[in-house]
PDB file of C-alpha atoms in Angstrom:
ATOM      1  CA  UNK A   9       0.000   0.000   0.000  1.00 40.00           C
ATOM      2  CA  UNK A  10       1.188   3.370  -1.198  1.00 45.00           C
ATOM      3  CA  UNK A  11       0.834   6.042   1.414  1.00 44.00           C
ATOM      4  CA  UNK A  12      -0.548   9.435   0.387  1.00 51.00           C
ATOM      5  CA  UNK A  13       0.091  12.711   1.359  1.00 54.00           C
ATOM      6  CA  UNK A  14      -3.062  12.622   3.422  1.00 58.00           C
ATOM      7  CA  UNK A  15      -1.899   9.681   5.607  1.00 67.00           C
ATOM      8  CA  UNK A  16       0.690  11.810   7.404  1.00 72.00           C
ATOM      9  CA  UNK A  17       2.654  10.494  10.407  1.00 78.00           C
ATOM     10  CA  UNK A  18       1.324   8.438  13.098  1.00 76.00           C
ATOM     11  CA  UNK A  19       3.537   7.819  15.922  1.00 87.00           C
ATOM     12  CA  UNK A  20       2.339   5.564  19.264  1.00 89.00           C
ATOM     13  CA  UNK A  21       4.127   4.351  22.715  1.00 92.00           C
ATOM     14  CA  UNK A  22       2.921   2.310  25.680  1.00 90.00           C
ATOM     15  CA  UNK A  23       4.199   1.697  28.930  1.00 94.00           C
ATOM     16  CA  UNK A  24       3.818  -1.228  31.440  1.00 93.00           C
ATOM     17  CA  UNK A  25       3.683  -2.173  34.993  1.00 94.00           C
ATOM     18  CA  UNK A  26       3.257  -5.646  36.505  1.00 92.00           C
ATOM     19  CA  UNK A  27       2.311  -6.327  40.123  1.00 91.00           C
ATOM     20  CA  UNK A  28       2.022  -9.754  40.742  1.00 89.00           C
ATOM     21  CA  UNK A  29      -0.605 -11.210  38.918  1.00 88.00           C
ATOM     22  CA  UNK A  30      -1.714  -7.508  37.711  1.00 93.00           C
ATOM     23  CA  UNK A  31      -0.933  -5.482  34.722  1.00 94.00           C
ATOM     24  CA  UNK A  32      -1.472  -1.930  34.505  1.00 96.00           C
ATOM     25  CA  UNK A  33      -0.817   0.017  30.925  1.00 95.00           C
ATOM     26  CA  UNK A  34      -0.516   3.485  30.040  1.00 96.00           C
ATOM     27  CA  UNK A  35      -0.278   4.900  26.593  1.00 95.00           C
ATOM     28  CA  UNK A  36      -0.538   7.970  24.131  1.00 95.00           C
ATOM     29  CA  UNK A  37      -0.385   8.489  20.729  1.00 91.00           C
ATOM     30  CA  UNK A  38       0.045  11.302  18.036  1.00 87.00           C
ATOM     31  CA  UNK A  39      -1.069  11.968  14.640  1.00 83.00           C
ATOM     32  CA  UNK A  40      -0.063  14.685  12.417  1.00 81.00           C
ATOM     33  CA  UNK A  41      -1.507  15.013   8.987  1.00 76.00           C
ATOM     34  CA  UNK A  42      -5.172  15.222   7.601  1.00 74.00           C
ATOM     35  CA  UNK A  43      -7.986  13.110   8.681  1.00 68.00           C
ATOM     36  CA  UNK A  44     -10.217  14.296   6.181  1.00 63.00           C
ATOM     37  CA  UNK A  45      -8.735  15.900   2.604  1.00 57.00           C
ATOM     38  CA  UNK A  46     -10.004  19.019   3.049  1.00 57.00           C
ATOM     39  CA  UNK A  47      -9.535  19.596   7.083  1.00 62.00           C
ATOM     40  CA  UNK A  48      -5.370  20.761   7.028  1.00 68.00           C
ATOM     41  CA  UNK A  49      -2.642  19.286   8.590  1.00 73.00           C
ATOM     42  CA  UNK A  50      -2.818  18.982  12.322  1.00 79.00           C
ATOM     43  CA  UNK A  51      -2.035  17.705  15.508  1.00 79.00           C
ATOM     44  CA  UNK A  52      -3.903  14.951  17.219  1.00 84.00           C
ATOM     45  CA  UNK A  53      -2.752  13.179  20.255  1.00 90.00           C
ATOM     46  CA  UNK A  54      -4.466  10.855  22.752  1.00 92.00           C
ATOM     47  CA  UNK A  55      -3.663   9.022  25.318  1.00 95.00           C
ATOM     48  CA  UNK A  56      -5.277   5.490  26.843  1.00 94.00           C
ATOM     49  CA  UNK A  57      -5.028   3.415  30.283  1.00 97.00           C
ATOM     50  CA  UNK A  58      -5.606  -0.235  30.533  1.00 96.00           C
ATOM     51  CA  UNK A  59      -5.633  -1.896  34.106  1.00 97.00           C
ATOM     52  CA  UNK A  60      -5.734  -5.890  34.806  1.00 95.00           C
ATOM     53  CA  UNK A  61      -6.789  -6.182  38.418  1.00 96.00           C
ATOM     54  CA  UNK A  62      -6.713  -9.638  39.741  1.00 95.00           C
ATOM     55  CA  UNK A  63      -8.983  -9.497  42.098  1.00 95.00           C
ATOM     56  CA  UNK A  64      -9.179 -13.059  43.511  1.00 93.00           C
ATOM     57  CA  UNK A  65      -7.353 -16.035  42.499  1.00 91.00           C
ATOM     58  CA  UNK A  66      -9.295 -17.108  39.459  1.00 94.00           C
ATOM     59  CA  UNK A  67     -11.146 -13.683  38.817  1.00 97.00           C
ATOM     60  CA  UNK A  68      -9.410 -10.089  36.909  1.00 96.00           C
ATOM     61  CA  UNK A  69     -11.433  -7.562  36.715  1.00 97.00           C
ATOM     62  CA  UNK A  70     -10.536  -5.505  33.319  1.00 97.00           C
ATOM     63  CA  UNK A  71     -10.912  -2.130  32.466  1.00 97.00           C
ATOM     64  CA  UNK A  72      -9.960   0.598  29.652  1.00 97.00           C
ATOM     65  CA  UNK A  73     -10.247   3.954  28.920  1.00 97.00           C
ATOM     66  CA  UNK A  74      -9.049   6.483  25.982  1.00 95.00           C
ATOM     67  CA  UNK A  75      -9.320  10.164  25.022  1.00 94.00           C
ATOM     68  CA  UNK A  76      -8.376  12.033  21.882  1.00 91.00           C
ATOM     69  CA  UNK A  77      -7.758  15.682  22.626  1.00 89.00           C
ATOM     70  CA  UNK A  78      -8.230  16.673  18.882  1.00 84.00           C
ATOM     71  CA  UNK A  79     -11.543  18.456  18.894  1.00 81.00           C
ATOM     72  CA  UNK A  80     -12.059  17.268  15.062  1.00 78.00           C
ATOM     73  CA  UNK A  81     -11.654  13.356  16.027  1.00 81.00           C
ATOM     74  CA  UNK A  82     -14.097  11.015  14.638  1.00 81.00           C
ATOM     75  CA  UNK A  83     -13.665   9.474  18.293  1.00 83.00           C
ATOM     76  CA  UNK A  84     -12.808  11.300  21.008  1.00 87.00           C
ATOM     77  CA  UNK A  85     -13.947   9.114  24.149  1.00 92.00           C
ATOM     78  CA  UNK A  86     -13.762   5.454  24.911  1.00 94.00           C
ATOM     79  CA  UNK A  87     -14.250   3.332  28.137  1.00 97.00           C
ATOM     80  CA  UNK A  88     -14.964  -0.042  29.040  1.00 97.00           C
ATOM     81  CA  UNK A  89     -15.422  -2.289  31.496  1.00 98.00           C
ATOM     82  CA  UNK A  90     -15.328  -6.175  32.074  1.00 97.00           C
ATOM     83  CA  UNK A  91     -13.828  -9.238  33.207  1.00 97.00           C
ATOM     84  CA  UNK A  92     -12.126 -12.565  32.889  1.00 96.00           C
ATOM     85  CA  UNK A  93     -12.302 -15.896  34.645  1.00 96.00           C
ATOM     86  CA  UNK A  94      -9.845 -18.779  34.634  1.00 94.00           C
ATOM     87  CA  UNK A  95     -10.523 -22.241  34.558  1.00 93.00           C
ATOM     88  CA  UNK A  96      -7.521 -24.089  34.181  1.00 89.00           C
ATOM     89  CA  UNK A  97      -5.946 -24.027  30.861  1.00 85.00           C
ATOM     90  CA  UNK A  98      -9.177 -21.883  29.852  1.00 91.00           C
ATOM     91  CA  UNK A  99     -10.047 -18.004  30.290  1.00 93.00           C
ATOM     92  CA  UNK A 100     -13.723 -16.994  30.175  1.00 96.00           C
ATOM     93  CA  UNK A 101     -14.456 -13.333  29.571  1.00 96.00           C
ATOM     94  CA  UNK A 102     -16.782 -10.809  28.718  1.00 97.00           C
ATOM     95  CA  UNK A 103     -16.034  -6.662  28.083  1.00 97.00           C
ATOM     96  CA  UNK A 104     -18.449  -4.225  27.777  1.00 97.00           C
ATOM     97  CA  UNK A 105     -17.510  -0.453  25.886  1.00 96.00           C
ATOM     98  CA  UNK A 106     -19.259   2.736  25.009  1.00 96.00           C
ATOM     99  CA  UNK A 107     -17.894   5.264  22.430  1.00 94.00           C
ATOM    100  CA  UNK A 108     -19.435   7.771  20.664  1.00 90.00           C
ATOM    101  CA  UNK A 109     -18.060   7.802  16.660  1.00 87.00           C
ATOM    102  CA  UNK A 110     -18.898  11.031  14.609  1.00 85.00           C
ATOM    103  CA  UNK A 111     -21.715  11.799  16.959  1.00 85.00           C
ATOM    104  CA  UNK A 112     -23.594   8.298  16.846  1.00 90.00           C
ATOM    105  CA  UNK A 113     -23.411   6.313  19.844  1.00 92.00           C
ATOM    106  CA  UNK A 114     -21.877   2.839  19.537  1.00 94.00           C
ATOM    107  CA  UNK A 115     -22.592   0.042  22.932  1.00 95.00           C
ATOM    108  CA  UNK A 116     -20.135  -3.047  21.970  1.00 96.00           C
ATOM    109  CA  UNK A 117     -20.116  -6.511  23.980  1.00 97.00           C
ATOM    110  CA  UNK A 118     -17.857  -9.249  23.873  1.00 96.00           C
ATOM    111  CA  UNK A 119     -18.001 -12.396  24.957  1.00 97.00           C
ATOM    112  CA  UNK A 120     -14.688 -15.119  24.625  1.00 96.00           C
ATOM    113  CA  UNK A 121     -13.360 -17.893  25.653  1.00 95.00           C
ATOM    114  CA  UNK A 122      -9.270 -18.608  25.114  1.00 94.00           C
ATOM    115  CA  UNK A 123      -8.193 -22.635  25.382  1.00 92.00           C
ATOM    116  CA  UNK A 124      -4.518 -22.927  25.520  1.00 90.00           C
ATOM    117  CA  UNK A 125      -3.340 -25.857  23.049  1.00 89.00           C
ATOM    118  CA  UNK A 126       0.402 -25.406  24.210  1.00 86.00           C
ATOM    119  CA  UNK A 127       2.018 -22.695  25.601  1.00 83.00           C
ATOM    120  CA  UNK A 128       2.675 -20.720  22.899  1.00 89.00           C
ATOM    121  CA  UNK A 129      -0.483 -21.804  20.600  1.00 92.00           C
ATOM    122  CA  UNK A 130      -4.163 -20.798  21.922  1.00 92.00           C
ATOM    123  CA  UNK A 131      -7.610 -20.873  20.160  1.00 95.00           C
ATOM    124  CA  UNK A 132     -10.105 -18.001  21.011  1.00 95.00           C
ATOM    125  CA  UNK A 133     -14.232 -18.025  19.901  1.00 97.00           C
ATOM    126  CA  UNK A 134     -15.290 -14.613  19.993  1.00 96.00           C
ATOM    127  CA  UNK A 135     -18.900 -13.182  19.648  1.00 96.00           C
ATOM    128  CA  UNK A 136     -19.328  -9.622  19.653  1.00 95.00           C
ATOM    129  CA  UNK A 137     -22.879  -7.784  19.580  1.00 96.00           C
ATOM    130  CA  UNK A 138     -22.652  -4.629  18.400  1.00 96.00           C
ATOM    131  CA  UNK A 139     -25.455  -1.362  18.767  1.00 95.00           C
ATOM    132  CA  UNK A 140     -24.786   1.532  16.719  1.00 93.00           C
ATOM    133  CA  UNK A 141     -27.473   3.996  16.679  1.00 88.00           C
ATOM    134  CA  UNK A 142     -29.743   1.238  17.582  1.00 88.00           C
ATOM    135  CA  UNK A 143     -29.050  -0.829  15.246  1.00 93.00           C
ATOM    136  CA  UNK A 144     -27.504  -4.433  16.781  1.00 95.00           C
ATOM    137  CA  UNK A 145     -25.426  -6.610  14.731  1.00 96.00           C
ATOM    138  CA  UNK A 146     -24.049  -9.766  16.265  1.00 96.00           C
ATOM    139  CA  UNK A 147     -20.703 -10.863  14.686  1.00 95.00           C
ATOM    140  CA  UNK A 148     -18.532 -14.174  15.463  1.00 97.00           C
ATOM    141  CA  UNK A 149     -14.758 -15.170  15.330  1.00 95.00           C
ATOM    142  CA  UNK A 150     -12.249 -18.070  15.677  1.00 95.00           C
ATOM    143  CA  UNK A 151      -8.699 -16.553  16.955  1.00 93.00           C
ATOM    144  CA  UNK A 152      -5.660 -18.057  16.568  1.00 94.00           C
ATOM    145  CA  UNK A 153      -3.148 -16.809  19.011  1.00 91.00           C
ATOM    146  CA  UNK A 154       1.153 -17.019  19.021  1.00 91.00           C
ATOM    147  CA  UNK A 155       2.765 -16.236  21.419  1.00 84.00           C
ATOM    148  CA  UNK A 156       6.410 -15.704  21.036  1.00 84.00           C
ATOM    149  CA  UNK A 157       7.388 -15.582  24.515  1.00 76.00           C
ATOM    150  CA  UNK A 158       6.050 -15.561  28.599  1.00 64.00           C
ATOM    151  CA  UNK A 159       4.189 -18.981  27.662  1.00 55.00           C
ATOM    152  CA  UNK A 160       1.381 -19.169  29.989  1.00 53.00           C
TER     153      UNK A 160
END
């Protein structure tokens, strides 16, 4: 793919801390260029947070949260909630979000469940149901996940 002079230059970091059986992320990004061909060149950053709280010994409670400070972003808020329970070589979860995308309001829910095969190899069903503007669309997956190191 060819960039364009539109695409400009996207740049994105992310920091991590571990406690215990937690993980805690922090994050912030920054576009310059045009979102739309006619708006100008300009800045957009935003920054995220990401928290794993283990909050009993099978149980982690998960929660996210981002905001663009660009007033011209398509999305400028996004937070969600949920979490994930372990059953042996199995994780259960579910994660709720809310955004709001070019003013029309956007509910998401998803609903997994990872089985390790090895402990680099893992197989994830997903089913997401969507709401946009009230309109729900359900939408269904098969992940399969590599991991190149910290096997499980």
């Amino acid at each position: 793919m060819l960039l364009k002079k539109s695409d400009g230059v996207f740049g994105i970091a992310q920091a991590e801390y571990h406690l215990q059986d937690s993980h805690y992320f922090l994050g912030a990004s920054l576009h310059y260029g045009e979102l739309y061909d006619t708006d100008g060149r300009k800045l957009r950053p935003t920054l995220w947070a990401y928290a794993e709280q283990k909050l009993f010994e099978d149980f982690t409670l998960i929660a996210a949260y981002s905001h663009s400070f660009a007033a011209d972003s398509p999305c400028r808020n996004f937070a969600g909630i949920g979490g994930r329970y372990d059953i042996g070589t199995a994780r259960i979860g579910v994660f709720s979000d809310y955004t709001r995308i070019v003013g029309i309001d956007e509910w998401a829910t998803e609903v997994t469940c990872n089985f390790d095969l090895s402990g680099h190899v893992s197989l994830q069903p997903v089913f997401h149901i969507i709401d946009t503007d009230h309109h729900t669309k359900c939408i269904g997956m098969l992940r399969l996940n590599l991991s190149l190191c910290n096997p499980r």
